[in-house]
GROMACS .gro file of C-alpha atoms in nm:
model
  226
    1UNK     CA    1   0.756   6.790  -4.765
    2UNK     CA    2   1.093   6.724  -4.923
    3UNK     CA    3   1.253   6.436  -4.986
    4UNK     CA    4   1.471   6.429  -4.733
    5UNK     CA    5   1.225   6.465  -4.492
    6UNK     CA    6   1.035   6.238  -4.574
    7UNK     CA    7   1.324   6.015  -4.532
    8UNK     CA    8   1.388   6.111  -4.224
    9UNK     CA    9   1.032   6.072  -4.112
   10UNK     CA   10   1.014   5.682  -4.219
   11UNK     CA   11   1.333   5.600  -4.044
   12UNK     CA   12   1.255   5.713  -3.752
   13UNK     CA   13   0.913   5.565  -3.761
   14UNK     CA   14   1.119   5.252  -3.857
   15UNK     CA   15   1.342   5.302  -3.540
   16UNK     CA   16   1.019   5.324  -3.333
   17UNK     CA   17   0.864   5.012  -3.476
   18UNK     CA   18   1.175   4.831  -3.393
   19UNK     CA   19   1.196   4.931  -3.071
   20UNK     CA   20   0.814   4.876  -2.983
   21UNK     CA   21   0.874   4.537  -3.153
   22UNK     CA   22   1.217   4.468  -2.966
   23UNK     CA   23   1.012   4.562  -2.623
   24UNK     CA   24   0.706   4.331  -2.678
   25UNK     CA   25   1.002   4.057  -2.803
   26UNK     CA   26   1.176   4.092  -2.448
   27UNK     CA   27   0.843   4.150  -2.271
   28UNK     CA   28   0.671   3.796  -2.404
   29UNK     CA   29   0.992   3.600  -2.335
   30UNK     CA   30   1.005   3.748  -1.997
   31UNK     CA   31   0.661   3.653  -1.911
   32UNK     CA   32   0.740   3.278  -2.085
   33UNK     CA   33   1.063   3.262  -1.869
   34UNK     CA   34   0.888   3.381  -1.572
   35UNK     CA   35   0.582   3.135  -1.652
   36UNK     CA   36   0.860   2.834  -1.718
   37UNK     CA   37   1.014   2.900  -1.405
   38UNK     CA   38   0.715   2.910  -1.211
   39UNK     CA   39   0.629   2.603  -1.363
   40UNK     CA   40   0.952   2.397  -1.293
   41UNK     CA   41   0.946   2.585  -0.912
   42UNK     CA   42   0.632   2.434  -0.877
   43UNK     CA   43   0.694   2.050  -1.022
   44UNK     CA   44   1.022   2.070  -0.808
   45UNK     CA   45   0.843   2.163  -0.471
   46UNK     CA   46   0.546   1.929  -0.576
   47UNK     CA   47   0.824   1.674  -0.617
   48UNK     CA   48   0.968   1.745  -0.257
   49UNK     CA   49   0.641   1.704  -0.083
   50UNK     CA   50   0.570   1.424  -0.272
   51UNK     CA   51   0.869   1.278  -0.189
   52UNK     CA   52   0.851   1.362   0.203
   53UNK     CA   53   0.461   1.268   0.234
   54UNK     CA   54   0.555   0.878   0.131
   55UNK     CA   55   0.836   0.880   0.330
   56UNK     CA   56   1.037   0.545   0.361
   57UNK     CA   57   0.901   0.227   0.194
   58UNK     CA   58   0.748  -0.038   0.532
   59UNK     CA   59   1.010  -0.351   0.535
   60UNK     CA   60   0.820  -0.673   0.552
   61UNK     CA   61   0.925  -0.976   0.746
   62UNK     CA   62   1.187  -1.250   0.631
   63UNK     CA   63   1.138  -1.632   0.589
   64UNK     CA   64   1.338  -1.687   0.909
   65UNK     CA   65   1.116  -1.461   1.084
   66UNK     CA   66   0.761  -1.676   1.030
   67UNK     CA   67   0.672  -1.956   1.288
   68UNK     CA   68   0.882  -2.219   1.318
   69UNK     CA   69   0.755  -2.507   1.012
   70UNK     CA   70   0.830  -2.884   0.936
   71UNK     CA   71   1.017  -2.737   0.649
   72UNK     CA   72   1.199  -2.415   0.576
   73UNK     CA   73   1.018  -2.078   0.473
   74UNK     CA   74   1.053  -1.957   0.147
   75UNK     CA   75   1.057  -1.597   0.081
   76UNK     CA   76   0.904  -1.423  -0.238
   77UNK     CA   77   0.983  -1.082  -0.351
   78UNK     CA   78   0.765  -0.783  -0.213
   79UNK     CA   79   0.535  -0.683  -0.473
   80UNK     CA   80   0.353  -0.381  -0.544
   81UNK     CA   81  -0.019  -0.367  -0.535
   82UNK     CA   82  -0.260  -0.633  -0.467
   83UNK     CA   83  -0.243  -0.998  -0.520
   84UNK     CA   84  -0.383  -1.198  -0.813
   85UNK     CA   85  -0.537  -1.433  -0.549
   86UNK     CA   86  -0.742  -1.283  -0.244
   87UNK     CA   87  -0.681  -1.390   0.097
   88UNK     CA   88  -0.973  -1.575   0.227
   89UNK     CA   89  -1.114  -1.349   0.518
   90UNK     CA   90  -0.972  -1.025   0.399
   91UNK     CA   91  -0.966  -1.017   0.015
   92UNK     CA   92  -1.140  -0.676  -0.107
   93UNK     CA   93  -1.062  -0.464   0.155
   94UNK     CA   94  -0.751  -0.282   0.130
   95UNK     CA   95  -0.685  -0.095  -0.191
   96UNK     CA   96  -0.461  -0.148  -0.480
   97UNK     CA   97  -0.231   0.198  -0.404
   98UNK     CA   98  -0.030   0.226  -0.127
   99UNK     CA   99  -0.035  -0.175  -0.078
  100UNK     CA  100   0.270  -0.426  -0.101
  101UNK     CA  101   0.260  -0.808   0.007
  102UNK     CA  102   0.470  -1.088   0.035
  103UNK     CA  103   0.410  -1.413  -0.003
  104UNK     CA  104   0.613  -1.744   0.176
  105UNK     CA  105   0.538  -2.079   0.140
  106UNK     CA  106   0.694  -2.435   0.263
  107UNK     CA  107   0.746  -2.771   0.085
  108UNK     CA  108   0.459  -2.893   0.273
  109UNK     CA  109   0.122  -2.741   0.248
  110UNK     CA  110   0.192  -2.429   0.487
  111UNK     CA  111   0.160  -2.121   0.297
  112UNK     CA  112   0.182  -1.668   0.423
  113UNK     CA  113   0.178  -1.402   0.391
  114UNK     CA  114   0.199  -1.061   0.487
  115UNK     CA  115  -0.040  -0.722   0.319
  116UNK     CA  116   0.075  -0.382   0.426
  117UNK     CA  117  -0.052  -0.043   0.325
  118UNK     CA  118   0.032   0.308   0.365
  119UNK     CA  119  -0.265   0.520   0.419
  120UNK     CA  120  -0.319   0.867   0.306
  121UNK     CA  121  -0.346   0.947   0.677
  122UNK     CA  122  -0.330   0.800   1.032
  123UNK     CA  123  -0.727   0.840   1.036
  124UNK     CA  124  -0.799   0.620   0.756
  125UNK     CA  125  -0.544   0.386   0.832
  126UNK     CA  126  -0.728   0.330   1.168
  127UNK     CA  127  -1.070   0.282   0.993
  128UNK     CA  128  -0.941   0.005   0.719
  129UNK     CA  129  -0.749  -0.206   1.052
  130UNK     CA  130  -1.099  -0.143   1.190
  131UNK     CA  131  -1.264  -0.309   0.832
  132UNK     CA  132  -0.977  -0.571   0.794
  133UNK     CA  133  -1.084  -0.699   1.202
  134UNK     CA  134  -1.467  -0.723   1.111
  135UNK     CA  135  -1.420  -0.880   0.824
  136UNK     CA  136  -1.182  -1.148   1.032
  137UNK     CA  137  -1.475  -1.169   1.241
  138UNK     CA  138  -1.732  -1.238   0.983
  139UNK     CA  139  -1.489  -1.477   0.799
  140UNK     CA  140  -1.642  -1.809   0.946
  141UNK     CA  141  -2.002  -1.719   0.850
  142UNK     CA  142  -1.936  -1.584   0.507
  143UNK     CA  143  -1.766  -1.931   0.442
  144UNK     CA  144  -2.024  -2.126   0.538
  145UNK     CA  145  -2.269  -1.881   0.333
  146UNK     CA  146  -2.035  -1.965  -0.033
  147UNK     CA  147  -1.919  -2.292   0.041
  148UNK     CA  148  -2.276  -2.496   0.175
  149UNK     CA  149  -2.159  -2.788   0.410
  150UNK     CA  150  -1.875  -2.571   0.574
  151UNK     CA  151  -1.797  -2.621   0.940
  152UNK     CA  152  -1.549  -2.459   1.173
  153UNK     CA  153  -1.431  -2.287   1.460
  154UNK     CA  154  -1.314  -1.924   1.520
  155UNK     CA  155  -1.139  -1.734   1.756
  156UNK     CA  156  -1.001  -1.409   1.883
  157UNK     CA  157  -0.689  -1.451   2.075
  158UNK     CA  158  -0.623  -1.085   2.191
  159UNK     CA  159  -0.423  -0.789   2.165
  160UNK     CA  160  -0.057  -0.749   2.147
  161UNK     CA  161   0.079  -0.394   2.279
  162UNK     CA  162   0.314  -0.318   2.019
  163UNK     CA  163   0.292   0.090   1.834
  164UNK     CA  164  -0.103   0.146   1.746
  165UNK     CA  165  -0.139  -0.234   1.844
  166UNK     CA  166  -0.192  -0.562   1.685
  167UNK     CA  167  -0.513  -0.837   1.705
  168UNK     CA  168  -0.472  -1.186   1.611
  169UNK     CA  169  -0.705  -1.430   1.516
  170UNK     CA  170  -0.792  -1.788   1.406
  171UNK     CA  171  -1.049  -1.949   1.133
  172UNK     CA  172  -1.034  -2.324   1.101
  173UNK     CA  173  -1.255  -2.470   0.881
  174UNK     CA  174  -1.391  -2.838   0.724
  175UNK     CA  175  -1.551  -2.946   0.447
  176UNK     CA  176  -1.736  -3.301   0.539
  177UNK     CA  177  -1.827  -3.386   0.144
  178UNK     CA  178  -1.475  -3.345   0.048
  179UNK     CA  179  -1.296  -3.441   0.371
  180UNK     CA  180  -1.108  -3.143   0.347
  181UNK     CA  181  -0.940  -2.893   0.621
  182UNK     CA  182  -0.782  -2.569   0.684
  183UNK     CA  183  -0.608  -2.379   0.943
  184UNK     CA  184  -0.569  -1.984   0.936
  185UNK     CA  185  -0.404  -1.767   1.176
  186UNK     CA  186  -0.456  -1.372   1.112
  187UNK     CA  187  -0.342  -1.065   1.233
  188UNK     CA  188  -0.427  -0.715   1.193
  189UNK     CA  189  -0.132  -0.449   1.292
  190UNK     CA  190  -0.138  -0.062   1.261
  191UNK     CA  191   0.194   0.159   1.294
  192UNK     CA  192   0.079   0.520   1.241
  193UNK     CA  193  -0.089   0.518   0.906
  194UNK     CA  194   0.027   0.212   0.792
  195UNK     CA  195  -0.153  -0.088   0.829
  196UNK     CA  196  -0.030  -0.465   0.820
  197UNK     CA  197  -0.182  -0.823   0.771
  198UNK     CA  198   0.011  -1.134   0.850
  199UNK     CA  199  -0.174  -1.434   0.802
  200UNK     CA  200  -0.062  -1.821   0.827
  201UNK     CA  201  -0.259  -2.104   0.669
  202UNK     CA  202  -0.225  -2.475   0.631
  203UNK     CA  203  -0.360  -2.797   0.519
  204UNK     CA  204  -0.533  -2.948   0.853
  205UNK     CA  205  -0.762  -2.870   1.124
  206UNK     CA  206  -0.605  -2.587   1.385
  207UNK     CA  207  -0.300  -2.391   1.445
  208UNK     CA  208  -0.385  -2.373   1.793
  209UNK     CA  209   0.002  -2.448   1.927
  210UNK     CA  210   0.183  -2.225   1.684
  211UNK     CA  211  -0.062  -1.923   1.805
  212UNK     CA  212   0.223  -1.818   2.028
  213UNK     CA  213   0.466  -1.803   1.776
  214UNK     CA  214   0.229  -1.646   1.547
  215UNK     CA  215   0.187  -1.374   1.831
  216UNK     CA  216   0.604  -1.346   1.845
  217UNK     CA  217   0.594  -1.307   1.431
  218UNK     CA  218   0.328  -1.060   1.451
  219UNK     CA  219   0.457  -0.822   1.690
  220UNK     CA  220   0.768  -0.859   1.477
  221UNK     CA  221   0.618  -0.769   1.160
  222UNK     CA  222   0.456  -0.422   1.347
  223UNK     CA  223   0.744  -0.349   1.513
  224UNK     CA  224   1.011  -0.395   1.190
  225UNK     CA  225   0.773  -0.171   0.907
  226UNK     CA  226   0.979   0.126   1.065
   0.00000   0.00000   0.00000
């Protein structure tokens, strides 16, 4: 084989490698473009259903909007999660995602608030307002069960017909040794798959009068989260 040929030979075997490299070149960044775009399609539409299952953020009752008290209602900000402090007849129930609260107070012993949470689905929505009423209704006896001594009173004061419905409740207790009272209005309300608490407690032996307002403020608070 001459020179020349050989020559020849190695540039076009040269050619052929730099095509067959040039092709795999545009071949792997095709697949990575196709892969990245995938990807991002993907986190975008993962984004949109995100976005459209959670839907619009529950809105939460204002001072003004709480039974009428000796002095004005105070209004916290709504806060994510749960609250450093239980709530005495239905503290480790609802769960730490998908739950906001807000908490109101007076100048004089009288202190709210109001728990909501947005279920996964309507179903389990339904069963935690189902565990948020019997624990309600076992309030009374698990006080007197972790606080010896502890007397009271309890009561269920109905339904009110507003979206999936609302049940309201009272737990009055007393503590002889200490000479101590407290009154506690509660209500469960569901809208859909979002559940609410509003509860009302002060320093003293029963809320029985304000019950109607309570009912007013409750059917509020179910009514307003959408």
């Amino acid at each position: 084989m001459t020179t020349q040929t050989q020559t020849q030979t190695q540039t076009q075997t040269e050619t052929r490698t730099k095509t067959e490299t040039e092709t795999r070149t545009t071949g792997t960044n095709a697949i990575r473009t196709a892969v990245l775009t995938a990807a991002v399609t993907g986190l975008t539409l993962a984004s949109l259903a995100t976005a459209t299952a959670a839907g619009p953020a529950p809105k939460f009752l204002s001072a003004g909007q709480l039974p009428a008290a000796s002095t004005p209602w105070v209004a916290d900000a709504v806060r994510q999660g749960l609250p450093e402090y239980g709530s005495v007849c239905t503290e480790g129930v609802a769960p730490a995602a998908g739950t906001s609260y807000r908490d109101f107070r007076t100048d004089l012993d009288t202190n709210g608030r109001q728990t909501t949470t947005v279920a996964a689905t309507e179903a389990k929505a339904k069963t935690l307002a189902t565990k948020l009423k019997q624990r309600i209704d076992g309030c009374l006896d698990r006080l007197a069960v972790e606080y010896p001594g502890t007397i009271g009173e309890a009561f269920y004061h109905g339904r009110i017909a507003v979206e999936e419905g609302a049940d309201v409740y009272n737990v009055d207790t007393s503590h002889p040794d200490t000479g101590t009272a407290d009154a506690h209005l509660i209500s469960v309300g569901r809208d859909g798959r979002t559940v609410t608490v509003l509860e009302v407690g002060h320093l003293g032996w029963t809320l029985s009068e304000e019950v109607g307002p309570f009912r007013n403020s409750t059917r509020t608070a179910v009514a307003k989260l959408y």
